[in-house]
mmCIF file of C-alpha atoms in Angstrom:
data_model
loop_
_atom_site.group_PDB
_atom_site.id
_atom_site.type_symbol
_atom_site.label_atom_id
_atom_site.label_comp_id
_atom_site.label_asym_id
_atom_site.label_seq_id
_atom_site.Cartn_x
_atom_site.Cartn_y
_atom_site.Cartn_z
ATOM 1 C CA UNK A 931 9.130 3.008 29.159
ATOM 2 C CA UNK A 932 12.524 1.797 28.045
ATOM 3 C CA UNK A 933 14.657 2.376 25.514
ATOM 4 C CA UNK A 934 15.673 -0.431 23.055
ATOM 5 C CA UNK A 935 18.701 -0.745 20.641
ATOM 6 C CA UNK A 936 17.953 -1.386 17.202
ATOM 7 C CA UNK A 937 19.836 -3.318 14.220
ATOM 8 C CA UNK A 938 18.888 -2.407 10.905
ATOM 9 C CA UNK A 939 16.749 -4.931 8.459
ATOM 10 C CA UNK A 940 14.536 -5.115 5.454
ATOM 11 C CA UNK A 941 11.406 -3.941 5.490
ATOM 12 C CA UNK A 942 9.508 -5.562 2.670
ATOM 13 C CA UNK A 943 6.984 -3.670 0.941
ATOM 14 C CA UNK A 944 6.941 -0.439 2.694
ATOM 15 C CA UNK A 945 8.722 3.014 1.438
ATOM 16 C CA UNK A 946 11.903 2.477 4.692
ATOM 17 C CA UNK A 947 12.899 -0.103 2.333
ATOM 18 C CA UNK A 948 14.518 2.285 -0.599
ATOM 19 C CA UNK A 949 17.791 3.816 -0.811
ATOM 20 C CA UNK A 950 18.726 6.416 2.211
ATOM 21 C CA UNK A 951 19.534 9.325 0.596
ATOM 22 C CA UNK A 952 16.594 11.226 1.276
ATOM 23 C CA UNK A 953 16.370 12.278 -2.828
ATOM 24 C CA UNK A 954 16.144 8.488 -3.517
ATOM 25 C CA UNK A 955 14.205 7.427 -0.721
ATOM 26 C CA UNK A 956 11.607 10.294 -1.577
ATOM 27 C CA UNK A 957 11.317 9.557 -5.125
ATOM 28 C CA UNK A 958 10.108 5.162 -4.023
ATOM 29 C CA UNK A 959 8.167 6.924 -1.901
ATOM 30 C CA UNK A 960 6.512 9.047 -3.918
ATOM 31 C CA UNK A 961 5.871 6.304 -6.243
ATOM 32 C CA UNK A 962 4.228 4.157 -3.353
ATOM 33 C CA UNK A 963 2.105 6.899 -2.363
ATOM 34 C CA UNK A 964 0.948 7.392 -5.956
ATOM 35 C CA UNK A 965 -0.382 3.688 -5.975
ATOM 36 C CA UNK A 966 -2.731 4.520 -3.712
ATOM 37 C CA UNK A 967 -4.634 6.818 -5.823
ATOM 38 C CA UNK A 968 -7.401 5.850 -8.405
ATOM 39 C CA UNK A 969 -6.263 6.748 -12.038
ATOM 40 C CA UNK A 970 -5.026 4.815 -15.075
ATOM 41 C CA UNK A 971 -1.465 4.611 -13.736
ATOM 42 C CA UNK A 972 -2.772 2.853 -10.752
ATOM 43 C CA UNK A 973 -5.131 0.627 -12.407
ATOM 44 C CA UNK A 974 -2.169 -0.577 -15.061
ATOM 45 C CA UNK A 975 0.105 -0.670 -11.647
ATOM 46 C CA UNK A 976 -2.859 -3.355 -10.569
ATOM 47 C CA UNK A 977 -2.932 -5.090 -13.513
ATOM 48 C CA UNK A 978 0.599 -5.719 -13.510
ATOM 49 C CA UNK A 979 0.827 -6.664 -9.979
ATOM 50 C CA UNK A 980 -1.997 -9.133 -10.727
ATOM 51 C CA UNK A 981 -1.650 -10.478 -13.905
ATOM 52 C CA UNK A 982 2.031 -9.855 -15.407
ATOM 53 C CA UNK A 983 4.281 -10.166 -12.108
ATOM 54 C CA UNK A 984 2.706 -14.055 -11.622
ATOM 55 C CA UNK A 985 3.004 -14.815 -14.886
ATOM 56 C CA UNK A 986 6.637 -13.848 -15.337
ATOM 57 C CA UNK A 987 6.295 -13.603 -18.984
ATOM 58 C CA UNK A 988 6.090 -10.613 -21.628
ATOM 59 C CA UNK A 989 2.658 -8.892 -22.355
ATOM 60 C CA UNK A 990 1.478 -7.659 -25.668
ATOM 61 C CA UNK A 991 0.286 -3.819 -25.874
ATOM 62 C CA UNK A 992 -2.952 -4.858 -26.825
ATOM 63 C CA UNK A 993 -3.846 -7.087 -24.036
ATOM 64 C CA UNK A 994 -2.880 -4.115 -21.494
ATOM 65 C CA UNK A 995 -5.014 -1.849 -23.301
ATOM 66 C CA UNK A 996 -7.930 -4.200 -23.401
ATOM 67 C CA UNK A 997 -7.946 -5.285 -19.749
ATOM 68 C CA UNK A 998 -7.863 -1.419 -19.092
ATOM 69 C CA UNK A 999 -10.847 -0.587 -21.109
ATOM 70 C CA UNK A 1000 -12.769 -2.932 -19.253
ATOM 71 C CA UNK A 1001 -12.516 -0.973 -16.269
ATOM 72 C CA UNK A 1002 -13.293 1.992 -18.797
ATOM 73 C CA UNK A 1003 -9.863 3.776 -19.974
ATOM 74 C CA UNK A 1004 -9.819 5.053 -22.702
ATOM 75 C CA UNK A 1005 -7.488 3.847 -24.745
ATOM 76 C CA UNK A 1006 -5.383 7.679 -25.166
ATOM 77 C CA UNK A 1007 -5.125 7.364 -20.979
ATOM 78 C CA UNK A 1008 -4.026 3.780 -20.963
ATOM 79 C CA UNK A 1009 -1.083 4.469 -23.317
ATOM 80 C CA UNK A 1010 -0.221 6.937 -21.500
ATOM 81 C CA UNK A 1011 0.152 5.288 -18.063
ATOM 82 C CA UNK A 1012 1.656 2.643 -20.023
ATOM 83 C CA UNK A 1013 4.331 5.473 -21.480
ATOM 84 C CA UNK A 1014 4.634 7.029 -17.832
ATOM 85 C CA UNK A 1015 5.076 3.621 -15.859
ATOM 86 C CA UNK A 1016 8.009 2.630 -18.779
ATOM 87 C CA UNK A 1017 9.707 6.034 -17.992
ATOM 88 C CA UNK A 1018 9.678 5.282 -14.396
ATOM 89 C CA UNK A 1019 11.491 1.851 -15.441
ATOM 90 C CA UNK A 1020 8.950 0.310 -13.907
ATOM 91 C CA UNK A 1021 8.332 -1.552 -17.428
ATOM 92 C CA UNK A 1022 10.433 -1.915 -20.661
ATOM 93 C CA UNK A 1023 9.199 -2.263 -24.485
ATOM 94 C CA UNK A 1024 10.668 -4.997 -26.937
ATOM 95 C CA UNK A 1025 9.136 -4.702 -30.770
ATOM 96 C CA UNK A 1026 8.279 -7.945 -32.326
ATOM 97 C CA UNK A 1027 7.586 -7.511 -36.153
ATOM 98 C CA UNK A 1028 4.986 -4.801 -35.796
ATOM 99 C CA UNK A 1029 3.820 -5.772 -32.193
ATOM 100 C CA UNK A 1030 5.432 -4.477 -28.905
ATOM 101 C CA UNK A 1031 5.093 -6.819 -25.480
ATOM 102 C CA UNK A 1032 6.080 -5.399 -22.727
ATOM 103 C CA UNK A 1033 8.187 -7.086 -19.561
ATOM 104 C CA UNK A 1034 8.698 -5.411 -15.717
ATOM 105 C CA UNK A 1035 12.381 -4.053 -15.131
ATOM 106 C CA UNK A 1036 14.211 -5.474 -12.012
ATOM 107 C CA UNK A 1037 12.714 -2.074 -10.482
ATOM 108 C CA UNK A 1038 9.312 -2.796 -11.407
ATOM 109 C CA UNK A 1039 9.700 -6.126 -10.339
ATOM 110 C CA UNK A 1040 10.699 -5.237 -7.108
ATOM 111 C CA UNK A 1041 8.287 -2.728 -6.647
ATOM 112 C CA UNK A 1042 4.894 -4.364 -7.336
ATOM 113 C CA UNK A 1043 6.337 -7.915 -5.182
ATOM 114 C CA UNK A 1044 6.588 -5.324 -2.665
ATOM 115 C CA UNK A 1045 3.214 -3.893 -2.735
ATOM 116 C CA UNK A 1046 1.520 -7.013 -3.258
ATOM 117 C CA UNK A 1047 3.310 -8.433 -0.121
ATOM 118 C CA UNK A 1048 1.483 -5.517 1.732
ATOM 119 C CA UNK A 1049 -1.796 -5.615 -0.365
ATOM 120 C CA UNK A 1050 -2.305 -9.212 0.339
ATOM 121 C CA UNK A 1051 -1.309 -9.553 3.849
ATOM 122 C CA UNK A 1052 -3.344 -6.221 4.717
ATOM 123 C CA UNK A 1053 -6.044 -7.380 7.255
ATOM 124 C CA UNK A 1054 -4.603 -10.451 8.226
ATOM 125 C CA UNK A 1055 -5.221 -11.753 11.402
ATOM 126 C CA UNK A 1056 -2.923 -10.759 14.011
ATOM 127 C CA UNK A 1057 -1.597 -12.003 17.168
ATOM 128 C CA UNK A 1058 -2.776 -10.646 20.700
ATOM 129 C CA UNK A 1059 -1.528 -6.936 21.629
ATOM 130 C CA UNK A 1060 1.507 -7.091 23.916
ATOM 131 C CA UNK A 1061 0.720 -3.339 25.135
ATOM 132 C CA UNK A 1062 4.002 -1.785 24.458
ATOM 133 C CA UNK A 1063 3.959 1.371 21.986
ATOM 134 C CA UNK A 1064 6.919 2.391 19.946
ATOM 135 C CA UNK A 1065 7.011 6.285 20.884
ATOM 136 C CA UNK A 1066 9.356 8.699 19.016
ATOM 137 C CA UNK A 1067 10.035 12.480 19.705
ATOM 138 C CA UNK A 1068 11.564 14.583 16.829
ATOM 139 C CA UNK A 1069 11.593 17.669 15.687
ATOM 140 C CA UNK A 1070 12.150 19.109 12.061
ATOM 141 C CA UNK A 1071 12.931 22.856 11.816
ATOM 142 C CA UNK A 1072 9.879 25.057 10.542
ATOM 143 C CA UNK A 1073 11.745 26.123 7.477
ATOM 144 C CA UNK A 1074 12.533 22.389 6.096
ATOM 145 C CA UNK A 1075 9.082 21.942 4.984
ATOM 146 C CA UNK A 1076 10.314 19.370 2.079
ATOM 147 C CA UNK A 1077 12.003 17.234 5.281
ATOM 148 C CA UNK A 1078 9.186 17.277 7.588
ATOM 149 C CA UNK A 1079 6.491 16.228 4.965
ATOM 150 C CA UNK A 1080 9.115 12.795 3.645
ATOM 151 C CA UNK A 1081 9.276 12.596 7.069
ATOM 152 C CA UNK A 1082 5.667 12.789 8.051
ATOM 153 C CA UNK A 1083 4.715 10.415 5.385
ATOM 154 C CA UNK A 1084 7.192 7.579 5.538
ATOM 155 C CA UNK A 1085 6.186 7.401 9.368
ATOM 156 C CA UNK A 1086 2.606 7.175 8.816
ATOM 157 C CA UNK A 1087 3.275 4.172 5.782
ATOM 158 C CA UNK A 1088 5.133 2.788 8.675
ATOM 159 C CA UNK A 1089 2.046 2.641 10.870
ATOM 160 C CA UNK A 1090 2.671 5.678 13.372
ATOM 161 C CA UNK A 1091 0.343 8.677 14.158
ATOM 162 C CA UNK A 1092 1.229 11.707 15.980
ATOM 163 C CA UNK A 1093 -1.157 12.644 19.117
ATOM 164 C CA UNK A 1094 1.200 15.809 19.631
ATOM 165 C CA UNK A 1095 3.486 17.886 17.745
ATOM 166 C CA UNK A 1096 6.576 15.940 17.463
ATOM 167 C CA UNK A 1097 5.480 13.355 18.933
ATOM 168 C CA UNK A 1098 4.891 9.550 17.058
ATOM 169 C CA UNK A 1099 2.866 6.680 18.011
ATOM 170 C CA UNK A 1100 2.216 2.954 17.196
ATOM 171 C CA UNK A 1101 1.520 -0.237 19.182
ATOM 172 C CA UNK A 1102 3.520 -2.292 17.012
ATOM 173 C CA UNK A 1103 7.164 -2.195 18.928
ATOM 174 C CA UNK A 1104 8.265 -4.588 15.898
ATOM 175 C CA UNK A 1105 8.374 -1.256 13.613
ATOM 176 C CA UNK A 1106 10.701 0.331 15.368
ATOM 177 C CA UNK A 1107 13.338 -0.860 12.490
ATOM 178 C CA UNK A 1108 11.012 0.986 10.167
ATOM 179 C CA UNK A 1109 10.938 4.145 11.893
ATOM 180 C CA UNK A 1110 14.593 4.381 12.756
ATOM 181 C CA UNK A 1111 14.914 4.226 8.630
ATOM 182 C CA UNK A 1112 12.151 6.922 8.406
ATOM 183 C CA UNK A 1113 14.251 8.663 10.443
ATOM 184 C CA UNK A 1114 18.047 8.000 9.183
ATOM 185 C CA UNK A 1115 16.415 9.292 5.362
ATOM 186 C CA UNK A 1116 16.266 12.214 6.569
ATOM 187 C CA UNK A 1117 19.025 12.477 8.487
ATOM 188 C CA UNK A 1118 17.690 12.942 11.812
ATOM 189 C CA UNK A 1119 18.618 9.237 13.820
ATOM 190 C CA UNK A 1120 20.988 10.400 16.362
ATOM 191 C CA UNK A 1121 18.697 13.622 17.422
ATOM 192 C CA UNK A 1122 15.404 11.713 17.727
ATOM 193 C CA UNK A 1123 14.350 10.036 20.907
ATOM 194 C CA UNK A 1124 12.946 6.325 20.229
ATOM 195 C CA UNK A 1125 11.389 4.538 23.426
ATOM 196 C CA UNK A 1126 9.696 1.452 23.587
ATOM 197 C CA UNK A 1127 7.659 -0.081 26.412
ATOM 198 C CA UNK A 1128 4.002 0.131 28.329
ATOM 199 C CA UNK A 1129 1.931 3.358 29.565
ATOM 200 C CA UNK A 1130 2.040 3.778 32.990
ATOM 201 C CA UNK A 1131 -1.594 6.707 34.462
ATOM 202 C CA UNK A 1132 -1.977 9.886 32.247
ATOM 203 C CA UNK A 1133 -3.741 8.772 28.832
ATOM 204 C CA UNK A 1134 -5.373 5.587 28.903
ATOM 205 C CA UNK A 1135 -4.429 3.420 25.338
ATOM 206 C CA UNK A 1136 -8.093 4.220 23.900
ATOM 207 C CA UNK A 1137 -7.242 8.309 24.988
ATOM 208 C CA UNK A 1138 -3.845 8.236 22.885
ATOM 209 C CA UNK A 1139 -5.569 6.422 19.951
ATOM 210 C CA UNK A 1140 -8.041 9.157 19.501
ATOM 211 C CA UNK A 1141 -5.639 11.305 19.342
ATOM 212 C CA UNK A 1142 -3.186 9.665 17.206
ATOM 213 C CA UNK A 1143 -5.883 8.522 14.730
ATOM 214 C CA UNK A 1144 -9.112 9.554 13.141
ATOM 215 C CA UNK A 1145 -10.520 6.139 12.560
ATOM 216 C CA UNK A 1146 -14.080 7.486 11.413
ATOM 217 C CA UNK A 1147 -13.175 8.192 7.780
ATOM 218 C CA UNK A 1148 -11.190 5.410 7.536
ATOM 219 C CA UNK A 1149 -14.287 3.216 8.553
ATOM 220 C CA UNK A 1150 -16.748 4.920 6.323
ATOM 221 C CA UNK A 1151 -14.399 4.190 3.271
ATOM 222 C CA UNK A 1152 -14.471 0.360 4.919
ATOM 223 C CA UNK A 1153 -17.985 0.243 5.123
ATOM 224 C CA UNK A 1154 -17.893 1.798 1.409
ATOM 225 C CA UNK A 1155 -16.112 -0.852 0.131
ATOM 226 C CA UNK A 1156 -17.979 -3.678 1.776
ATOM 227 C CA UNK A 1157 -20.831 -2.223 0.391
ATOM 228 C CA UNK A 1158 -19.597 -2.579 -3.001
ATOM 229 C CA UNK A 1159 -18.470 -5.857 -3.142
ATOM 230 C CA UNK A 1160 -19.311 -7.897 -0.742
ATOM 231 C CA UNK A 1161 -22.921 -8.981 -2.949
ATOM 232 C CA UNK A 1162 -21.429 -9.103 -6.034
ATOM 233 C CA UNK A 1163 -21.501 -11.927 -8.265
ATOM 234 C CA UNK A 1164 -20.087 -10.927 -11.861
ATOM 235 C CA UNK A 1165 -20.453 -13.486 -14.438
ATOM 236 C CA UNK A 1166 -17.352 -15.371 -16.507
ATOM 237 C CA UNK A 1167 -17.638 -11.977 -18.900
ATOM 238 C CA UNK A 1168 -17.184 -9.353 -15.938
ATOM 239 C CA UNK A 1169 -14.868 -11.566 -13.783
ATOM 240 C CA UNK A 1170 -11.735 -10.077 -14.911
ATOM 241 C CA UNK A 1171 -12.805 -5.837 -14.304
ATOM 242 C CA UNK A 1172 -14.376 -7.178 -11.330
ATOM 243 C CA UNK A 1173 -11.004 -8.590 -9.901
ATOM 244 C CA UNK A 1174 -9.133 -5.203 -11.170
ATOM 245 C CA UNK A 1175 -11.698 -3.297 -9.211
ATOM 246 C CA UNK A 1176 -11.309 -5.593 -5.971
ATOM 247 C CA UNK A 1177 -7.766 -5.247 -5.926
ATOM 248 C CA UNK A 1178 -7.230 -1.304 -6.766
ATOM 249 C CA UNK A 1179 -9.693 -0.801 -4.060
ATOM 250 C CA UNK A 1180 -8.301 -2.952 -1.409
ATOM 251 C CA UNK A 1181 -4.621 -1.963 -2.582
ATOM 252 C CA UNK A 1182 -5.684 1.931 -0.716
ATOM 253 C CA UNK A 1183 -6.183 0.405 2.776
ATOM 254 C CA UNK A 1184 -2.415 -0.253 3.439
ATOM 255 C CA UNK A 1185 -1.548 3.687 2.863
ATOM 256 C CA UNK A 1186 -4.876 4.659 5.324
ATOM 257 C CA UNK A 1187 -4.931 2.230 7.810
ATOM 258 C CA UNK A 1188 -2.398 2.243 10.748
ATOM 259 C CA UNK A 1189 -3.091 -1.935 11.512
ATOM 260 C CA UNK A 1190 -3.943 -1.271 14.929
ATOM 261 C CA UNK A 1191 -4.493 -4.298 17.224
ATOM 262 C CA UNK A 1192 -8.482 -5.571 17.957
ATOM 263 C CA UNK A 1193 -7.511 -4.492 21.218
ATOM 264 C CA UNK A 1194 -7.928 -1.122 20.318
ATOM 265 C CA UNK A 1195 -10.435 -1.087 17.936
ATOM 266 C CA UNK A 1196 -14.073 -0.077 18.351
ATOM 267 C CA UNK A 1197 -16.085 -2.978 18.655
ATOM 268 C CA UNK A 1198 -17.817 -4.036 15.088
ATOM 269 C CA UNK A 1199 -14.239 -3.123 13.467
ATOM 270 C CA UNK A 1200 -15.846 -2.987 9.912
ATOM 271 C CA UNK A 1201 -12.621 -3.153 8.679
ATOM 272 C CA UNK A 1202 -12.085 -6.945 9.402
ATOM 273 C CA UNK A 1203 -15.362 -7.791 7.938
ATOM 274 C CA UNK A 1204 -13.646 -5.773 4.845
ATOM 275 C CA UNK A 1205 -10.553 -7.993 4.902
ATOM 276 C CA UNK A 1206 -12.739 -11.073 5.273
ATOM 277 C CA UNK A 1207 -14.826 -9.776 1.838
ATOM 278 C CA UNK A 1208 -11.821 -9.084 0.044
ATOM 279 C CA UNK A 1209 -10.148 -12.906 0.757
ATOM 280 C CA UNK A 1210 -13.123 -14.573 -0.392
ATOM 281 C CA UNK A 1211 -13.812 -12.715 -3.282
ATOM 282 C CA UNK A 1212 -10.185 -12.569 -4.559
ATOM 283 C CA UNK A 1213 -9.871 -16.194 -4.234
ATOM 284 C CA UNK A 1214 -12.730 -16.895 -5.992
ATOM 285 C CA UNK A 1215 -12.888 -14.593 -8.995
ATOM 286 C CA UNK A 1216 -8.691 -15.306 -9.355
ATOM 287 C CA UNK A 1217 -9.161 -18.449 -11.839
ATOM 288 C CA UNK A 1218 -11.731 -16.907 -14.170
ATOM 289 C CA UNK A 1219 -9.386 -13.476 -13.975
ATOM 290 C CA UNK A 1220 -6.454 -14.855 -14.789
ATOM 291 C CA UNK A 1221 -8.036 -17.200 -17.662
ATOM 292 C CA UNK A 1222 -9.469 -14.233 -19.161
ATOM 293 C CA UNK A 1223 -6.239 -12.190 -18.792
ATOM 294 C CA UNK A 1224 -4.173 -14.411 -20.839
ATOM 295 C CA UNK A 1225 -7.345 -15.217 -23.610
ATOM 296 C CA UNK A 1226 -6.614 -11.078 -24.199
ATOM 297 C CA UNK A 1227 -2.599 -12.063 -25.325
#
């Protein structure tokens, strides 16, 4: 393999993009991560990113609280995502007469244009493998726990997976910006070895993806959400909680799946027929959404 210089760049819509001070860095991070998870913070975080950020216009209270009962929170939980997200300036209150609407902060902004970049483009098709890996050896002392978890995580956002202690993976040699980010957060750029270029005997690709990745849960969880939406056929009513459910579902995939090329996929890759159910039925249920959204202002 050989080594390759790197120049520093954006990242859109992945955790390498936030400060580097490993506090701030952490903290987007953390907040990314958290997006990921099913709760009533993540479903208002969806609603947001659908509805609001397109829109570019202030949202009453009520019409947040309403689209979040149709997915069934309760209105106690909703208010207080909607308290929690505000405190994380993610979105700011203005009081009109006895109403309160509610617009995203720069922050916020930035934040949910990020994730949707990655939501939406999640499963796209992608151009032939070029059969170089990005490989990067580091090591993070036993006793900084705190470093070697931010560490752990922002490399696996960034697509990597470790087949030995130390040791990262990906076939993507374009994300080698990302990890050299991962790795100037925490301080640890000019100790880590980054190499990129082809394997030459030992492992074969398929060997070092087994042992980079466990692909099986991530295909059951595929499968799963096939399953779940790939027959349905709400009605103008349901079409809005339908879309909310599409899109917190789908919005997981970027923070489990590592976006490995077909070439080293098992054959049947659920996952694109996934991708393929999730274009169709976001492009179809999007005008009735989005109609019904703004009927709740």
């Amino acid at each position: 393999m050989a080594a390759r210089g790197v120049t520093h760049g954006s990242a859109t819509g992945d955790p390498s993009s936030a400060p580097t001070t490993s506090g701030s860095a952490e903290d987007a991070f953390s907040r990314r991560r958290e997006v990921a998870a099913t709760s009533a913070r993540s479903l208002l975080l969806t609603v947001l990113g659908e509805f609001v950020l397109p829109r570019g216009e202030p949202v009453w209270t009520q019409a947040l609280l309403d689209a979040l009962a149709s997915v069934g929170v309760e209105e106690k939980s909703a208010r207080q995502a909607l308290a929690r997200t505000a405190a994380d300036d993610v979105v700011v209150s203005e009081r009109a007469g006895r109403r309160v609407r509610w617009s995203l902060t720069a922050s916020g902004e930035r934040l949910l244009t990020e994730g949707a970049e990655r939501i939406y483009a999640h499963g796209a098709h992608r151009p032939p493998w070029d059969g170089r890996w990005l490989v990067l050896v580091v090591s993070v002392p036993e006793a900084q726990r705190a470093l070697r978890h931010q560490l752990r995580t922002q490399l696996a956002w960034a697509g990597l997976g470790s087949p030995a202690p130390g040791v990262w993976v990906c076939p993507d040699a374009e994300r080698v910006t990302e990890a050299h980010r991962a790795l100037a957060d925490v301080g640890l750029d000019t100790g880590a070895l980054v190499v990129v270029g082809g394997t030459h005997g030992g492992l074969s690709d398929a060997e070092l993806v087994a042992q980079a990745w466990d692909l099986r849960e991530l295909e059951a969880r595929y499968a799963e959400f096939v399953e779940r939406f790939a027959g349905l056929e709400p009605d103008p009513i349901a079409v809005l909680p339908a879309q909310v459910r599409l899109v917190d579902a789908w919005r997981r995939f970027p923070f489990l799946d590592p976006q490995l090329p077909a070439e080293l996929l098992p054959a049947g890759w659920v996952g694109a027929r996934a991708a393929e159910v999730f274009r169709r039925r976001h492009e179809a249920w999007a005008p009735g959404a989005r109609d019904a959204f703004a009927a709740l202002g």
